[in-house]
């Protein structure tokens, strides 16, 4: 499959390879069900690296190209909606 790693940009396009672990029914936030391929990949947050399942779906027309689901961070992190970039890259926003 191909990905566009930069948000809201069509270039660069990067070819990615991952073993297909299945095709699953996924329900969108609007209740629409689609069949999507699912792969396993590594997720890195700060220094931590985990294996997660990722379903493949073209999100080019949506606000974000990737959503990180609850299962990927369950029992590992707490989401604080008033802070961003807590592991680096950009300054931490304070509320």
Coordinates of C-alpha atoms in Angstrom, one line a residue:
X1 CA 0.0 0.0 0.0
X2 CA 1.1 3.6 -0.4
X3 CA 0.9 6.4 2.2
X4 CA 1.3 10.2 2.2
X5 CA 3.2 10.8 5.5
X6 CA 2.7 14.6 5.4
X7 CA -0.7 15.9 6.5
X8 CA -2.7 17.6 3.7
X9 CA 0.1 16.9 1.2
X10 CA 0.1 14.5 -1.8
X11 CA 3.9 14.3 -1.8
X12 CA 5.9 12.4 -0.9
X13 CA 4.3 9.1 -1.5
X14 CA 5.9 6.2 0.3
X15 CA 5.4 2.5 -0.5
X16 CA 4.8 0.5 2.7
X17 CA 4.7 -3.3 3.1
X18 CA 3.0 -5.2 6.0
X19 CA 1.5 -8.7 6.4
X20 CA -2.2 -8.7 6.0
X21 CA -3.7 -10.2 9.2
X22 CA -7.3 -10.0 8.1
X23 CA -10.3 -8.2 6.6
X24 CA -12.6 -6.7 9.2
X25 CA -15.9 -5.0 9.4
X26 CA -15.3 -1.5 10.7
X27 CA -18.1 0.9 11.8
X28 CA -17.5 4.6 11.2
X29 CA -18.6 7.3 13.6
X30 CA -21.7 7.8 11.4
X31 CA -22.6 4.1 11.7
X32 CA -21.5 3.1 8.1
X33 CA -19.9 -0.3 8.0
X34 CA -17.0 -1.1 5.5
X35 CA -14.7 -4.0 5.0
X36 CA -11.1 -2.9 5.6
X37 CA -7.7 -4.7 5.4
X38 CA -5.9 -4.9 8.8
X39 CA -2.1 -5.0 9.2
X40 CA 0.2 -5.0 12.2
X41 CA 2.7 -2.2 12.5
X42 CA 5.0 -0.5 15.1
X43 CA 3.8 2.6 16.9
X44 CA 6.4 4.8 18.6
X45 CA 5.4 7.4 21.2
X46 CA 8.4 9.1 22.6
X47 CA 10.9 6.3 23.5
X48 CA 8.2 3.6 23.7
X49 CA 7.5 1.2 20.8
X50 CA 4.5 -1.0 20.5
X51 CA 2.9 -3.4 18.0
X52 CA -0.6 -2.3 17.0
X53 CA -3.2 -3.3 14.6
X54 CA -4.0 -0.8 11.9
X55 CA -6.9 -0.8 9.4
X56 CA -6.2 0.7 6.0
X57 CA -8.6 3.2 4.7
X58 CA -8.2 6.3 2.5
X59 CA -8.6 9.3 4.8
X60 CA -7.2 11.9 2.3
X61 CA -10.5 13.9 2.4
X62 CA -10.7 13.9 6.2
X63 CA -9.1 16.2 8.8
X64 CA -6.5 13.6 9.8
X65 CA -5.0 10.8 7.8
X66 CA -4.6 8.5 10.7
X67 CA -6.6 8.0 13.9
X68 CA -5.0 6.3 16.9
X69 CA -7.7 4.2 18.5
X70 CA -8.3 3.4 22.1
X71 CA -7.0 -0.2 21.8
X72 CA -3.6 1.1 20.7
X73 CA -3.0 3.1 23.9
X74 CA -5.1 1.2 26.4
X75 CA -3.4 0.7 29.8
X76 CA -0.4 2.8 28.6
X77 CA -1.4 6.4 28.3
X78 CA -3.9 9.0 29.5
X79 CA -5.0 11.6 26.9
X80 CA -5.0 15.2 28.2
X81 CA -7.0 17.3 25.7
X82 CA -5.3 20.6 26.7
X83 CA -1.8 19.5 25.9
X84 CA 0.0 18.6 22.7
X85 CA 3.5 17.3 21.7
X86 CA 4.4 16.1 25.2
X87 CA 7.1 13.9 23.9
X88 CA 8.9 16.6 22.0
X89 CA 9.0 18.1 18.5
X90 CA 7.0 21.2 19.4
X91 CA 6.6 23.3 22.6
X92 CA 3.9 22.1 25.0
X93 CA 0.8 24.2 24.9
X94 CA -0.4 25.2 28.3
X95 CA -4.1 25.7 29.0

